Coordinates of C-alpha atoms in Angstrom, one line a residue:
M1 CA -20.3 4.8 29.7
R2 CA -21.2 6.0 26.3
T3 CA -18.7 5.2 23.2
P4 CA -18.1 8.1 20.9
D5 CA -17.9 8.2 17.7
V6 CA -14.7 9.8 17.3
S7 CA -11.9 10.8 19.9
V8 CA -9.9 13.7 18.6
V9 CA -6.5 13.9 20.0
V10 CA -4.5 17.0 20.1
A11 CA -0.9 17.5 20.8
V12 CA -0.1 20.7 22.5
Y13 CA 3.0 22.9 23.2
N14 CA 3.2 26.4 23.5
T15 CA 0.2 27.0 20.7
M16 CA -1.4 30.1 22.1
P17 CA -3.5 32.1 20.8
Y18 CA -3.8 29.4 17.8
L19 CA -5.1 26.7 20.4
T20 CA -8.3 28.6 21.3
R21 CA -9.3 28.5 17.4
C22 CA -8.5 24.8 17.4
L23 CA -10.4 24.0 20.4
T24 CA -13.5 26.2 19.3
S25 CA -13.3 24.3 16.0
L26 CA -14.0 21.0 17.8
V27 CA -16.8 21.8 20.3
D28 CA -18.4 23.6 17.4
Q29 CA -18.6 20.3 15.3
T30 CA -21.9 19.6 13.9
I31 CA -21.4 15.8 15.1
G32 CA -22.5 17.0 18.4
L33 CA -20.7 17.0 21.8
D34 CA -22.4 13.7 22.7
R35 CA -20.8 11.7 20.1
L36 CA -17.3 13.2 20.6
Q37 CA -14.4 13.0 22.8
V38 CA -11.5 15.3 23.1
V39 CA -7.9 14.1 24.1
A40 CA -5.9 16.9 24.7
V41 CA -2.1 16.3 26.0
D42 CA -0.2 19.3 27.1
D43 CA 3.6 18.4 26.5
G44 CA 5.0 20.8 29.1
S45 CA 3.9 23.9 27.6
T46 CA 5.4 27.2 29.1
D47 CA 2.5 29.6 27.7
R48 CA -1.2 29.8 28.5
S49 CA -1.5 26.6 26.5
G50 CA -2.2 24.3 29.6
A51 CA -4.7 26.8 31.3
E52 CA -6.7 27.1 28.2
L53 CA -7.3 23.3 27.7
D54 CA -8.1 23.2 31.5
R55 CA -10.7 26.2 31.0
F56 CA -12.2 24.2 27.9
A57 CA -12.3 21.2 30.0
A58 CA -14.2 22.8 32.5
R59 CA -16.7 24.5 30.1
H60 CA -17.3 21.0 28.7
P61 CA -17.3 18.2 31.0
G62 CA -17.3 14.6 29.7
V63 CA -16.2 15.8 26.5
F64 CA -12.6 16.8 27.0
T65 CA -9.8 14.6 28.9
V66 CA -6.8 16.8 29.5
L67 CA -3.3 15.3 30.2
H68 CA -0.5 17.3 31.4
Q69 CA 3.2 15.7 31.2
P70 CA 6.5 17.1 31.2
N71 CA 7.9 18.1 27.3
S72 CA 8.9 15.2 25.6
G73 CA 10.7 16.9 22.7
G74 CA 8.1 16.1 19.9
P75 CA 4.3 15.1 19.0
A76 CA 5.0 11.6 19.2
G77 CA 4.7 10.6 22.7
P78 CA 1.7 13.0 23.3
F79 CA 0.0 11.4 20.5
N80 CA 0.4 8.1 21.8
R81 CA -0.4 9.0 25.1
G82 CA -4.0 10.7 23.7
L83 CA -4.4 7.3 21.6
D84 CA -4.2 5.1 24.9
V85 CA -6.7 6.9 26.6
A86 CA -9.2 7.2 23.3
T87 CA -12.3 5.3 23.3
G88 CA -14.0 6.4 20.1
R89 CA -14.9 4.0 17.2
Y90 CA -12.5 6.3 15.0
V91 CA -9.5 8.5 15.9
F92 CA -8.9 11.9 14.5
F93 CA -5.2 13.9 15.0
V94 CA -5.4 17.5 14.9
G95 CA -2.2 19.6 15.3
A96 CA -2.6 22.5 18.1
D97 CA -2.2 25.2 15.4
D98 CA -4.5 23.9 13.1
H99 CA -8.4 23.8 13.0
L100 CA -11.4 21.9 11.4
G101 CA -14.3 22.7 9.1
R102 CA -17.3 22.8 11.3
D103 CA -19.1 19.9 9.3
A104 CA -15.7 18.0 9.1
L105 CA -16.3 15.1 11.9
R106 CA -19.9 14.5 10.7
R107 CA -18.9 13.8 7.0
L108 CA -15.8 12.2 7.8
V109 CA -17.7 9.4 10.2
E110 CA -20.5 9.1 8.0
A111 CA -18.3 7.9 4.9
A112 CA -16.4 5.7 6.9
D113 CA -19.4 4.1 8.2
E114 CA -20.9 4.1 4.5
W115 CA -17.9 2.8 2.7
R116 CA -16.4 0.6 5.9
S117 CA -13.3 2.4 5.4
D118 CA -10.3 2.3 7.8
V119 CA -9.0 5.3 7.1
V120 CA -10.6 8.4 5.4
L121 CA -8.9 11.6 4.1
G122 CA -10.7 14.9 4.2
K123 CA -9.5 18.0 2.0
V124 CA -6.7 19.6 3.9
V125 CA -6.1 23.4 2.8
G126 CA -3.4 25.8 3.8
V127 CA -3.6 29.0 5.9
N128 CA -1.0 31.6 5.9
S129 CA 0.5 30.7 2.8
R130 CA 1.0 27.2 4.0
H131 CA 1.7 24.7 1.1
I132 CA -0.4 21.6 0.9
Y133 CA -0.3 19.1 -2.0
Q134 CA -3.6 19.2 -3.5
D135 CA -3.5 16.3 -6.2
I136 CA -4.8 13.6 -3.5
F137 CA -7.8 15.7 -3.4
A138 CA -8.8 16.3 -7.0
R139 CA -11.8 14.1 -6.6
T140 CA -13.8 12.3 -4.1
E141 CA -12.7 8.4 -4.1
P142 CA -14.5 5.9 -2.0
D143 CA -11.7 3.3 -2.4
L144 CA -8.1 4.5 -2.8
D145 CA -5.0 2.3 -3.8
L146 CA -1.9 3.5 -1.7
F147 CA 0.5 2.6 -4.4
D148 CA -1.4 3.8 -7.6
S149 CA -2.1 7.3 -6.2
P150 CA -1.1 10.6 -5.0
L151 CA -1.3 9.2 -1.2
P152 CA 2.4 8.4 -0.5
R153 CA 2.9 12.3 -0.9
S154 CA 0.4 13.0 1.6
L155 CA 1.0 11.0 4.5
A156 CA 0.6 13.4 7.2
N157 CA -1.6 12.2 10.0
T158 CA -4.5 14.6 9.4
K159 CA -6.9 11.6 8.7
L160 CA -9.8 9.9 10.3
F161 CA -8.6 6.2 11.6
R162 CA -10.6 3.4 12.5
R163 CA -9.4 2.8 16.3
E164 CA -9.8 -1.1 15.9
L165 CA -7.3 -1.1 13.0
L166 CA -4.6 0.9 15.1
E167 CA -5.2 -1.4 18.1
R168 CA -5.3 -4.6 16.2
H169 CA -1.8 -3.8 14.7
R170 CA -0.5 -2.0 17.5
I171 CA 0.0 1.2 15.2
R172 CA 1.8 3.7 17.4
Y173 CA 4.2 6.8 16.9
P174 CA 7.8 6.2 16.8
E175 CA 9.0 8.2 20.1
S176 CA 12.6 8.2 18.9
M177 CA 11.7 10.6 16.0
P178 CA 11.2 14.3 17.2
I179 CA 10.3 15.0 13.7
G180 CA 8.2 13.3 11.1
S181 CA 6.9 10.7 13.1
D182 CA 3.5 11.0 11.6
L183 CA 4.7 9.3 8.2
P184 CA 5.6 5.7 9.6
F185 CA 2.3 5.9 11.7
T186 CA -0.1 7.1 8.6
L187 CA 1.9 4.8 6.3
Q188 CA 1.3 1.5 8.3
A189 CA -2.1 2.4 8.8
C190 CA -2.8 2.9 5.4
Y191 CA -0.8 -0.1 4.5
R192 CA -3.0 -2.4 6.8
A193 CA -6.2 -0.7 5.8
R194 CA -9.1 -2.8 4.0
R195 CA -10.2 0.2 2.5
I196 CA -8.9 4.1 2.0
S197 CA -11.4 6.7 0.9
V198 CA -10.8 10.7 0.3
L199 CA -13.3 13.3 0.6
A200 CA -12.5 16.3 -1.8
D201 CA -16.0 18.1 -1.2
Y202 CA -15.4 20.4 1.7
E203 CA -12.3 22.0 3.3
Y204 CA -12.2 19.4 6.5
Y205 CA -8.9 20.7 7.7
H206 CA -7.1 23.8 8.1
A207 CA -3.4 23.6 8.3
V208 CA -1.9 26.8 9.7
R209 CA 1.6 28.1 9.3
R210 CA 2.3 30.2 12.2
F211 CA 3.1 34.3 11.5
S212 CA 5.9 33.5 14.0
G213 CA 7.3 30.8 11.9
T214 CA 7.8 28.5 15.2
N215 CA 6.3 25.3 13.9
I216 CA 8.8 22.5 14.9
T217 CA 8.7 21.4 11.1
Y218 CA 9.9 24.8 9.9
L219 CA 12.3 25.0 12.6
S220 CA 14.1 21.5 12.1
R221 CA 17.7 21.6 10.8
H222 CA 19.5 19.7 8.0
A223 CA 21.0 17.3 10.5
D224 CA 17.6 16.6 12.4
R225 CA 16.1 16.5 8.9
L226 CA 18.5 13.9 7.6
R227 CA 18.0 11.5 10.6
T228 CA 14.4 11.9 10.0
V229 CA 14.7 10.6 6.4
E230 CA 16.8 7.9 7.1
A231 CA 14.6 6.7 9.7
T232 CA 11.6 6.9 7.8
T233 CA 13.3 5.4 4.5
A234 CA 14.3 2.7 6.8
F235 CA 10.8 2.2 8.2
V236 CA 9.4 2.0 4.5
A237 CA 11.9 -0.6 3.5
D238 CA 11.2 -2.8 6.5
L239 CA 7.4 -2.5 6.0
I240 CA 7.4 -3.3 2.2
G241 CA 9.4 -5.6 0.3
P242 CA 11.4 -4.5 -3.0
G243 CA 9.6 -3.7 -6.1
K244 CA 7.0 -1.3 -7.4
Q245 CA 5.2 -0.9 -4.5
R246 CA 8.1 0.2 -2.2
D247 CA 9.5 2.4 -5.3
A248 CA 5.8 4.0 -5.3
V249 CA 6.4 5.0 -1.6
L250 CA 10.0 5.9 -1.8
G251 CA 9.6 8.0 -5.0
R252 CA 7.6 10.5 -3.2
R253 CA 10.3 10.6 -0.3
F254 CA 13.1 11.0 -2.8
D255 CA 11.1 13.7 -4.7
H256 CA 10.2 15.5 -1.6
E257 CA 11.7 15.1 2.0
I258 CA 15.2 13.7 0.9
A259 CA 15.4 16.2 -2.2
K260 CA 14.9 19.2 0.0
L261 CA 18.2 18.3 1.9
I262 CA 20.1 19.4 -1.3
E263 CA 18.2 22.3 -2.3
D264 CA 20.0 25.7 -2.6
D265 CA 19.9 26.5 1.2
L266 CA 22.9 24.0 1.4
L267 CA 25.2 26.5 0.1
R268 CA 24.4 28.4 3.6
L269 CA 25.3 25.6 6.0
D270 CA 28.7 25.3 7.3
R271 CA 31.4 22.8 5.9
D272 CA 30.9 19.9 8.6
T273 CA 27.0 19.9 8.1
Q274 CA 27.3 19.9 4.1
Q275 CA 29.5 17.0 4.2
L276 CA 27.1 15.1 6.7
V277 CA 24.3 15.9 4.3
H278 CA 26.3 14.7 1.3
A279 CA 27.3 11.4 2.7
G280 CA 23.9 10.8 4.1
V281 CA 21.9 11.4 1.3
G282 CA 24.5 9.3 -1.1
R283 CA 24.0 6.3 1.2
L284 CA 20.3 6.8 1.0
V285 CA 20.7 7.0 -2.9
A286 CA 23.0 4.0 -3.4
A287 CA 20.9 2.0 -1.0
Y288 CA 17.0 2.8 -2.5
L289 CA 17.2 5.0 -5.6
T290 CA 16.1 2.5 -8.1
D291 CA 16.0 3.0 -12.1
D292 CA 12.1 3.4 -11.9
I293 CA 12.3 6.0 -8.9
A294 CA 14.7 8.2 -10.8
L295 CA 12.7 8.0 -14.0
Q296 CA 10.2 9.6 -11.8
L297 CA 12.3 12.7 -10.8
N298 CA 12.9 15.9 -12.4
A299 CA 16.5 16.4 -14.2
E300 CA 17.6 18.7 -11.8
T301 CA 16.9 16.7 -8.7
R302 CA 18.3 13.6 -10.5
I303 CA 21.7 15.2 -11.1
R304 CA 21.9 16.3 -7.6
F305 CA 21.4 13.0 -6.3
A306 CA 23.7 11.3 -8.8
L307 CA 26.6 13.5 -7.5
T308 CA 25.8 12.6 -3.6
R309 CA 26.4 9.0 -4.9
D310 CA 29.2 9.4 -7.4
G311 CA 30.7 12.9 -7.1
T312 CA 32.5 14.9 -4.2
L313 CA 30.7 17.6 -2.0
D314 CA 32.1 20.1 -4.1
D315 CA 30.9 18.8 -7.2
L316 CA 27.5 19.1 -5.8
L317 CA 28.0 22.4 -4.5
A318 CA 29.2 23.6 -8.1
V319 CA 25.8 22.4 -9.5
I320 CA 23.9 23.9 -6.7
R321 CA 25.5 27.4 -7.3
Q322 CA 24.9 27.3 -11.0
D323 CA 21.0 26.7 -10.5
A324 CA 21.2 29.3 -7.7
R325 CA 23.3 32.1 -9.2
T326 CA 23.9 31.7 -12.9
G327 CA 21.1 30.0 -14.4
V328 CA 20.5 26.8 -16.4
P329 CA 23.8 25.6 -18.3
A330 CA 24.1 24.6 -22.1
T331 CA 23.0 21.2 -23.1
V332 CA 25.8 19.3 -25.0
V333 CA 24.8 16.8 -27.6
D334 CA 26.8 13.8 -28.2
G335 CA 25.6 11.3 -30.7
D336 CA 22.2 9.8 -29.3
R337 CA 22.9 11.3 -25.6
R338 CA 22.3 14.7 -24.3
Y339 CA 23.9 16.1 -21.2
A340 CA 23.7 19.2 -18.8
A341 CA 27.1 21.0 -18.9
Y342 CA 27.2 22.0 -15.5
P343 CA 30.5 22.5 -13.9
G344 CA 32.4 19.1 -13.5
F345 CA 31.1 17.9 -16.8
R346 CA 34.3 16.4 -18.7
A347 CA 36.4 19.1 -16.9
P348 CA 40.2 18.1 -16.5
G349 CA 41.3 16.7 -13.7
R350 CA 37.8 15.7 -12.5
S351 CA 36.4 12.2 -12.4
V352 CA 32.9 12.8 -12.3
P353 CA 31.2 10.3 -14.6
D354 CA 28.8 11.8 -17.8
S355 CA 26.0 9.5 -16.3
C356 CA 25.7 11.9 -13.7
F357 CA 24.6 14.9 -16.2
D358 CA 22.9 12.9 -18.6
V359 CA 19.5 14.2 -19.5
T360 CA 18.4 12.1 -22.5
T361 CA 15.4 10.8 -20.8
A362 CA 14.5 13.7 -18.8
P363 CA 11.6 15.4 -20.7
D364 CA 11.5 18.2 -18.4
W365 CA 15.1 19.5 -19.2
A366 CA 13.7 21.4 -22.2
V367 CA 11.7 23.4 -20.0
K368 CA 14.0 24.4 -17.3
L369 CA 13.5 28.0 -17.4
D370 CA 15.3 30.9 -15.7
V371 CA 12.9 34.0 -15.1
T372 CA 14.5 37.1 -16.5
A373 CA 11.6 39.7 -15.9
L374 CA 8.5 40.1 -14.0
A375 CA 5.9 42.7 -14.2
W376 CA 2.5 43.7 -13.6
E377 CA 0.7 45.0 -17.0
T378 CA -2.7 46.0 -18.0
D379 CA -4.1 44.3 -21.2
A380 CA -6.5 45.5 -23.7
R381 CA -9.5 44.8 -21.7
G382 CA -8.3 46.8 -18.7
E383 CA -7.3 43.4 -16.7
R384 CA -4.3 43.2 -14.5
I385 CA -1.6 40.5 -15.7
L386 CA 1.6 39.3 -14.1
A387 CA 4.0 39.1 -17.2
I388 CA 6.8 36.6 -16.8
T389 CA 9.7 36.6 -19.1
A390 CA 11.6 33.6 -19.0
G391 CA 14.7 31.6 -21.2
T392 CA 16.2 28.4 -21.6
P393 CA 19.7 28.2 -23.6
V394 CA 18.3 25.6 -25.8
P395 CA 18.2 27.3 -29.1
D396 CA 15.9 24.9 -30.9
L397 CA 13.4 23.2 -28.8
T398 CA 12.0 21.2 -31.7
A399 CA 15.3 19.2 -32.1
L400 CA 14.6 18.1 -28.8
G401 CA 11.0 17.1 -29.8
V402 CA 9.3 19.9 -28.2
D403 CA 6.6 21.6 -29.7
R404 CA 4.9 23.1 -27.2
I405 CA 5.7 24.4 -23.7
S406 CA 2.9 24.9 -20.9
V407 CA 3.2 27.2 -17.7
S408 CA 1.1 27.2 -15.0
A409 CA 1.0 28.0 -11.4
E410 CA -0.3 24.6 -10.2
E411 CA -3.9 24.4 -11.4
I412 CA -3.9 27.7 -13.3
P413 CA -2.7 27.6 -16.7
G414 CA -0.8 30.7 -18.0
E415 CA -1.0 32.2 -21.6
T416 CA 2.6 30.9 -23.0
E417 CA 4.2 32.5 -26.2
E418 CA 7.4 32.1 -27.7
L419 CA 9.1 35.4 -28.3
A420 CA 12.4 34.5 -29.5
A421 CA 14.6 31.6 -30.6
G422 CA 18.2 32.1 -31.3
P423 CA 21.9 30.8 -31.2
D424 CA 21.8 31.9 -27.4
G425 CA 18.6 30.3 -26.6
T426 CA 14.6 30.8 -26.5
T427 CA 12.6 33.3 -24.8
L428 CA 9.2 32.9 -23.7
R429 CA 6.5 35.3 -22.4
I430 CA 4.0 34.0 -19.7
R431 CA 0.9 35.7 -18.4
F432 CA -1.3 35.2 -15.4
R433 CA -4.6 37.0 -15.0
A434 CA -4.6 38.6 -11.5
A435 CA -8.4 37.4 -11.4
D436 CA -7.7 33.8 -12.0
L437 CA -5.1 34.1 -9.3
L438 CA -7.6 35.4 -7.0
A439 CA -10.5 33.2 -7.8
G440 CA -9.2 30.0 -6.0
A441 CA -7.1 31.8 -2.9
G442 CA -9.9 31.3 -0.6
P443 CA -10.1 33.4 2.8
T444 CA -6.9 32.3 4.1
G445 CA -4.8 32.8 1.1
R446 CA -2.7 30.6 -1.3
R447 CA 0.8 30.0 -2.3
R448 CA 1.2 28.1 -6.0
A449 CA 4.6 27.0 -7.4
V450 CA 5.1 27.9 -10.9
S451 CA 6.2 25.3 -13.2
A452 CA 6.7 24.4 -17.2
Q453 CA 6.0 21.4 -18.6
V454 CA 6.3 20.0 -22.4
G455 CA 3.1 19.7 -24.2
A456 CA -0.5 20.9 -23.2
F457 CA -1.4 21.8 -19.8
D458 CA -1.9 18.6 -17.8
P459 CA -3.2 19.5 -14.4
G460 CA -1.6 16.3 -13.1
L461 CA 1.9 17.3 -13.9
A462 CA 1.2 20.9 -12.7
Q463 CA 0.5 19.6 -9.3
G464 CA 3.8 18.3 -9.4
V465 CA 3.0 14.6 -10.1
N466 CA 5.9 13.3 -11.9
R467 CA 5.6 10.4 -14.5
A468 CA 8.2 8.5 -16.2
T469 CA 6.5 8.2 -19.5
G470 CA 9.0 10.3 -21.7
E471 CA 6.1 12.5 -23.2
G472 CA 5.6 15.1 -20.5
G473 CA 7.7 16.4 -17.5
S474 CA 7.4 19.1 -15.1
T475 CA 10.0 21.6 -13.7
A476 CA 9.6 24.5 -11.4
L477 CA 10.8 28.1 -12.7
R478 CA 13.8 29.5 -11.2
A479 CA 15.0 33.3 -10.9
P480 CA 18.4 33.2 -9.9
R481 CA 19.3 36.9 -10.7
L482 CA 16.0 38.7 -10.5
R483 CA 15.1 41.5 -8.0
A484 CA 11.8 41.2 -6.2
T485 CA 8.6 42.7 -7.8
A486 CA 6.1 44.8 -6.2
P487 CA 3.0 43.4 -5.1
L488 CA -0.6 43.9 -6.6
L489 CA -3.4 45.0 -4.1
R490 CA -6.7 43.7 -5.3
R491 CA -10.1 43.3 -3.9
R492 CA -12.3 40.3 -3.9
G493 CA -15.8 40.6 -2.6
T494 CA -15.1 42.7 0.7
R495 CA -11.6 41.1 1.4
L496 CA -8.4 42.9 0.2
Y497 CA -5.7 40.5 -1.1
V498 CA -2.1 41.0 -1.9
I499 CA -0.7 39.2 -5.0
T500 CA 3.1 38.7 -5.0
P501 CA 5.5 36.9 -6.9
V502 CA 8.2 35.5 -4.4
L503 CA 10.9 33.0 -4.4
D504 CA 11.3 30.1 -2.1
E505 CA 14.4 29.1 -0.1
S506 CA 15.4 27.1 -3.4
G507 CA 15.0 30.1 -5.6
R508 CA 11.9 28.6 -7.1
L509 CA 9.0 31.2 -8.3
M510 CA 6.0 31.3 -6.4
I511 CA 3.0 33.3 -6.5
S512 CA 1.6 34.1 -2.9
V513 CA -2.0 35.4 -2.7
V514 CA -2.7 36.2 0.9
P515 CA -5.6 38.5 2.7
I516 CA -4.8 41.6 4.5
T517 CA -5.8 40.9 8.2
P518 CA -4.9 42.7 11.5
N519 CA -2.8 39.9 13.0
R520 CA -0.9 39.7 9.3
V521 CA -0.4 43.7 9.4
M522 CA 0.8 43.2 13.3
A523 CA 3.2 40.2 12.2
Q524 CA 4.9 42.2 9.5
I525 CA 5.4 45.1 11.7
R526 CA 7.3 43.2 14.3
R527 CA 9.3 41.4 11.7
T528 CA 10.3 44.9 10.5
L529 CA 10.9 46.1 14.0
R530 CA 13.2 43.2 14.6
R531 CA 15.3 43.8 11.4
H532 CA 15.8 47.5 12.7

């Protein structure tokens, strides 16, 4: 019996019609069907997904192994069952919503063989405005360090794994976790790997956000997400001893998964869930948030974490309301310390320690900006420009050691100009060329977060890589009181795109660039009909 070069494991639950494109992308791989095994596990689908798997298996005998089982409640069980029957030298996991670039598997296997890598990451791009961190894909790296790279923020399982590594260490997905089970799996594989490599030369994996928004990650609730981060944090702590290596991994968890639990949407939850989140995050902060990790976080996140540990739920909610509905608070200078004057800071009858609001060592505090106006304009050359007006209550930025502010939409730098500085603060004008926003969107579109940083534009900081240097810092632009602006329709080649400034669930400014497609138009019509 042949040994395939790579076994692709697909966990499937009600993913039609996306499943058809996923499976088509597998059988069209340039690596060839004779070098490929596809193990697809139908996890109790109630749509046509199971039948579609059987159809592909009938058309490609000897390539597909299709397993049907009752629903298990998450992808961990199906992935484990698929891994148990995989026979390839390498294993690759694919979400049934997603699809691969046609040359993906050939390139990945050749790189793993050439470099003798145990884990290989190929560039992942988002589809339908799904946001994927791109800092790990800045360049191709034959030998990547888990603890000295952006890899800890990119621990999804969308990677090529040497199967011998997984079997030798018996690495499997924790089936007790309905969501987030790929993080412990991938982290352990990377931790045990002799060599990890990254390929940035091709779009290997297209991660799709469904128009219906029914991916399990997007549907998960705060209580479920809290249980997940408690489990993943404990896993990291058990796997890696205290010190800089653990902090490198946990720093990404605090900056991303744990921080998301105390974003602005916490205000919309019922009181019992708010209490649950406040207490749970507070326990994680008390147990694992070291000084080194705290220095990697932006000021907004650091303050909120401190209030889960040292303040009450109402103290935390008051700070979130300020950010979400009012804007950046004033800065209080007291000797050589600086404090964010949020509600609760030195308030009569309140016992919150000043340290919760200390922003002295937070370089991004000076560039915590509120957007006050958005407009499409035409410049002197006739080009369309997105003009953003933003302000900070800091009246004298130079007194805080800030001689320059840069604003970017991730890898795209904006033109930043200081309009006015007075006793009430500083106002900036930021411009982005529509042509620049279009250039990197690709055929599936792109959504970029807009952030400000101290000093000249730094692509690393713009991509969200916080550094505890004291010389720089990055923070997202917010728009707490801004009404939406009209989208801009633009053509690039033969394709029409819509460029729209939007706010995410936490009031942070994003610039969305999406192609106009029949599916997208129909999805918008369905959403409109549901609202009416």
